[in-house]
Short mmCIF file of C-alpha atoms and ligand atoms in Angstrom, two decimals:
data_model
loop_
_atom_site.label_atom_id
_atom_site.label_comp_id
_atom_site.label_asym_id
_atom_site.label_seq_id
_atom_site.Cartn_x
_atom_site.Cartn_y
_atom_site.Cartn_z
CA MET A 1 76.90 76.56 120.18
CA GLY A 2 80.18 76.36 122.13
CA SER A 3 83.43 77.62 120.72
CA SER A 4 84.46 74.65 118.58
CA LYS A 5 84.57 74.95 114.81
CA ILE A 6 81.43 74.15 112.89
CA LYS A 7 81.38 71.70 110.01
CA LEU A 8 78.71 72.65 107.51
CA SER A 9 76.81 69.89 105.69
CA ILE A 10 75.91 70.63 102.07
CA VAL A 11 72.78 68.52 101.66
CA THR A 12 72.16 67.60 98.03
CA GLU A 13 71.55 64.73 95.66
CA ASN A 14 73.31 66.64 92.89
CA ARG A 15 77.06 66.06 92.97
CA GLY A 16 77.75 69.03 90.66
CA LYS A 17 76.05 71.42 93.05
CA GLY A 18 77.84 69.88 96.00
CA LEU A 19 81.28 70.27 94.43
CA GLU A 20 80.66 73.90 93.50
CA ALA A 21 79.52 74.66 97.06
CA LEU A 22 82.44 72.78 98.62
CA LYS A 23 84.96 74.80 96.56
CA ILE A 24 83.35 78.10 97.58
CA LEU A 25 83.19 77.25 101.29
CA GLU A 26 86.63 75.70 101.50
CA SER A 27 88.28 78.55 99.60
CA CYS A 28 86.89 80.82 102.33
CA GLY A 29 88.13 78.56 105.12
CA VAL A 30 84.80 77.05 106.18
CA GLU A 31 84.92 73.35 106.91
CA ALA A 32 82.24 71.54 104.92
CA GLU A 33 81.15 68.14 103.69
CA ILE A 34 78.76 66.97 100.99
CA LEU A 35 75.90 64.92 102.40
CA THR A 36 74.19 63.05 99.60
CA MET A 37 70.54 62.86 100.49
CA LYS A 38 67.29 62.99 98.56
CA LYS A 39 65.69 66.40 98.96
CA GLN A 40 62.12 66.47 100.34
CA GLU A 41 60.42 69.11 98.18
CA ILE A 42 57.10 70.90 98.30
CA GLN A 43 55.51 72.24 95.14
CA SER A 44 55.61 76.02 95.18
CA ASP A 45 56.24 78.98 92.86
CA SER A 46 58.86 80.20 95.32
CA LEU A 47 62.38 78.77 95.31
CA GLU A 48 62.86 80.31 98.76
CA GLU A 49 59.92 78.35 100.22
CA ILE A 50 61.07 75.12 98.57
CA ALA A 51 64.63 75.50 99.85
CA LEU A 52 63.57 76.37 103.40
CA TYR A 53 61.15 73.46 103.61
CA SER A 54 63.82 71.04 102.36
CA ALA A 55 66.37 72.42 104.81
CA ARG A 56 63.98 72.08 107.78
CA ILE A 57 63.21 68.46 106.92
CA ALA A 58 66.91 67.68 106.45
CA TYR A 59 67.68 69.33 109.81
CA LEU A 60 65.08 67.17 111.57
CA ASN A 61 66.89 64.14 110.15
CA ILE A 62 70.53 64.98 110.64
CA LYS A 63 70.47 67.66 113.37
CA LYS A 64 73.69 69.22 112.08
CA PRO A 65 74.34 72.72 110.68
CA LEU A 66 73.42 72.53 107.01
CA VAL A 67 72.65 74.26 103.74
CA VAL A 68 70.24 73.21 100.97
CA ASP A 69 69.93 75.02 97.66
CA ASP A 70 67.05 75.11 95.25
CA SER A 71 67.73 76.67 91.88
CA GLY A 72 65.89 77.44 88.67
CA LEU A 73 66.34 78.83 85.18
CA PHE A 74 63.96 81.69 84.34
CA ILE A 75 63.68 82.40 80.59
CA ASP A 76 62.29 85.87 79.76
CA SER A 77 60.57 85.02 76.47
CA LEU A 78 58.87 82.00 78.13
CA ASN A 79 57.51 84.16 80.97
CA GLY A 80 60.00 82.75 83.45
CA PHE A 81 59.50 79.10 82.50
CA PRO A 82 60.77 76.62 83.73
CA GLY A 83 61.63 78.57 86.94
CA PRO A 84 60.79 76.56 90.08
CA TYR A 85 59.88 73.59 87.87
CA SER A 86 63.37 73.37 86.34
CA SER A 87 64.15 70.00 87.83
CA TYR A 88 60.98 68.39 86.44
CA VAL A 89 61.42 70.07 83.06
CA TYR A 90 65.08 69.03 82.89
CA LYS A 91 64.11 65.41 83.55
CA LYS A 92 61.26 65.46 81.01
CA ILE A 93 62.60 67.49 78.06
CA GLY A 94 66.21 68.33 78.96
CA VAL A 95 68.48 70.83 77.27
CA GLN A 96 67.26 69.85 73.78
CA GLY A 97 63.65 70.43 74.79
CA ILE A 98 64.42 73.96 75.98
CA LEU A 99 66.31 74.70 72.74
CA LYS A 100 63.31 73.46 70.78
CA LEU A 101 60.98 75.79 72.71
CA MET A 102 63.41 78.63 71.93
CA GLU A 103 63.59 77.96 68.18
CA ARG A 104 63.23 81.18 66.17
CA ILE A 105 62.96 83.22 69.38
CA GLU A 106 65.29 86.18 69.18
CA ASP A 107 65.07 87.36 72.78
CA ARG A 108 67.31 84.78 74.51
CA ARG A 109 67.61 86.52 77.87
CA ALA A 110 67.38 84.31 80.96
CA CYS A 111 68.42 84.31 84.59
CA PHE A 112 69.52 81.54 86.90
CA LYS A 113 68.45 81.94 90.51
CA THR A 114 69.51 80.08 93.65
CA ALA A 115 67.71 80.12 96.98
CA LEU A 116 70.15 78.85 99.57
CA ALA A 117 68.56 77.88 102.88
CA ALA A 118 70.95 77.71 105.83
CA ILE A 119 70.12 76.25 109.23
CA ILE A 120 72.99 76.93 111.59
CA PRO A 121 71.14 77.42 114.89
CA PRO A 122 70.10 79.97 115.90
CA LEU A 123 70.48 81.20 112.33
CA GLU A 124 67.80 80.13 109.89
CA LYS A 125 67.83 82.17 106.70
CA VAL A 126 67.44 81.98 102.93
CA TYR A 127 70.00 83.74 100.70
CA VAL A 128 69.21 84.51 97.07
CA GLY A 129 71.73 84.78 94.25
CA GLU A 130 70.93 85.57 90.64
CA THR A 131 72.96 85.64 87.43
CA CYS A 132 71.46 86.77 84.16
CA GLY A 133 72.67 85.98 80.67
CA VAL A 134 71.43 84.38 77.46
CA ILE A 135 70.40 80.95 76.20
CA ALA A 136 72.89 79.68 73.60
CA ASP A 137 71.72 78.53 70.14
CA LYS A 138 73.13 75.07 70.75
CA PRO A 139 74.74 73.18 73.66
CA ARG A 140 78.45 73.88 74.22
CA GLY A 141 80.89 72.34 76.68
CA ASP A 142 80.93 69.15 78.70
CA MET A 143 81.58 70.34 82.23
CA GLY A 144 79.03 71.09 84.92
CA PHE A 145 75.49 69.71 84.97
CA GLY A 146 71.86 70.44 84.14
CA PHE A 147 71.34 73.45 81.88
CA ASP A 148 75.02 74.49 82.03
CA PRO A 149 75.66 73.74 78.31
CA ILE A 150 73.09 76.34 77.16
CA PHE A 151 73.58 79.20 79.63
CA ILE A 152 76.03 82.02 78.84
CA PRO A 153 76.36 84.40 81.81
CA GLU A 154 76.66 88.15 81.25
CA GLY A 155 80.31 89.17 80.93
CA SER A 156 81.36 85.92 79.23
CA THR A 157 81.09 84.44 75.76
CA ARG A 158 81.26 80.88 77.08
CA THR A 159 78.59 78.65 78.55
CA TYR A 160 78.82 77.48 82.16
CA ALA A 161 79.65 74.02 80.76
CA GLU A 162 82.76 75.44 79.08
CA MET A 163 84.06 76.68 82.44
CA SER A 164 85.94 74.96 85.25
CA ILE A 165 84.18 74.96 88.63
CA GLU A 166 86.40 77.85 89.76
CA GLU A 167 85.48 79.92 86.71
CA LYS A 168 81.76 79.13 86.96
CA ASN A 169 81.93 80.17 90.61
CA ARG A 170 83.19 83.60 89.53
CA TYR A 171 79.89 84.17 87.70
CA SER A 172 77.33 81.87 89.18
CA HIS A 173 73.99 82.44 90.87
CA ARG A 174 74.92 79.76 93.43
CA SER A 175 78.20 81.43 94.30
CA LYS A 176 76.45 84.80 94.83
CA ALA A 177 74.04 83.21 97.32
CA TYR A 178 76.98 81.58 99.15
CA GLN A 179 78.84 84.92 99.35
CA LEU A 180 75.85 86.40 101.20
CA LEU A 181 75.83 83.45 103.61
CA LEU A 182 79.59 83.78 104.14
CA GLY A 183 79.13 87.45 105.04
CA ASP A 184 76.69 86.47 107.82
CA LEU A 185 78.86 83.58 109.03
CA LYS A 186 81.91 85.81 109.37
CA ARG A 187 79.90 88.19 111.50
CA LEU A 188 77.90 85.69 113.57
CA TYR A 189 80.20 82.70 113.94
CA PRO A 190 83.84 83.85 113.85
CA HIS A 191 84.87 80.46 115.32
CA MET A 192 83.72 78.72 112.12
CA TRP A 193 86.69 80.08 110.28
CA ARG A 194 89.84 78.06 109.99
CA HIS A 195 92.67 80.42 110.77
CA PRO A 196 95.97 79.73 109.03
P1 IMP B 1 67.27 71.85 91.80
O1 IMP B 1 67.77 73.05 92.51
O2 IMP B 1 68.09 70.64 92.14
O3 IMP B 1 65.79 71.63 91.98
O4 IMP B 1 67.56 72.10 90.26
C1 IMP B 1 66.61 72.44 89.32
C2 IMP B 1 67.09 72.10 87.94
O5 IMP B 1 67.90 73.14 87.47
C3 IMP B 1 67.87 70.81 87.81
O6 IMP B 1 67.50 70.16 86.64
C4 IMP B 1 69.30 71.24 87.73
O7 IMP B 1 70.04 70.38 86.92
C5 IMP B 1 69.17 72.62 87.12
N1 IMP B 1 70.19 73.48 87.72
C6 IMP B 1 70.25 73.91 88.98
N2 IMP B 1 71.38 74.66 89.17
C7 IMP B 1 72.01 74.64 87.98
C8 IMP B 1 73.24 75.19 87.55
O8 IMP B 1 74.03 75.81 88.29
N3 IMP B 1 73.55 74.98 86.26
C9 IMP B 1 72.75 74.28 85.41
N4 IMP B 1 71.62 73.73 85.76
C10 IMP B 1 71.24 73.91 87.06
#
């Protein structure tokens, strides 16, 4: 891949996700851009499979080094629902629908999981990050996106939606997946790093 720097495309149709990823990559000196593109998804119980499929299709289209993430909220007392179906469930019943399903349920434990598929030839790999916490009793905060207003990560008393992007990135499932990718990039592609 020559010795020039690589620019990594963050392929997503979700601006919130894109901004979080951009902050993580740029704060580590990796040049990146958000590429707004509809994700081609397969139906599967595995976030890893969904993310890898989407990344391969995106790569066929843009032929540039890229990452695609697929994430889900897994609620213990609902046997991991909505999990890989989080996007569909969010569109259909939203935050209020999840709170309704959780009414009178005492066990509020849940985990957010991200499968981050990276295609930076010859590297093709899926990185998984997970953050556990609890589902709040009611929505709080107006930052972020998706289920952010009802998820309180372990170690905090605030929901993701009450946090700035930088603060959410200190806790988030997405950020953990990116840290694993960054570890590999440092090792495999030292020329990707902008040196001060
Ligand atoms: P997908 O990864 O775009 O398929 O996201 C699945 C669903 O989970 C969408 O409804 C997102 O809004 C939601 N989601 C994904 N990541 C997050 C997050 O970091 N915070 C809150 N909701 C999220």
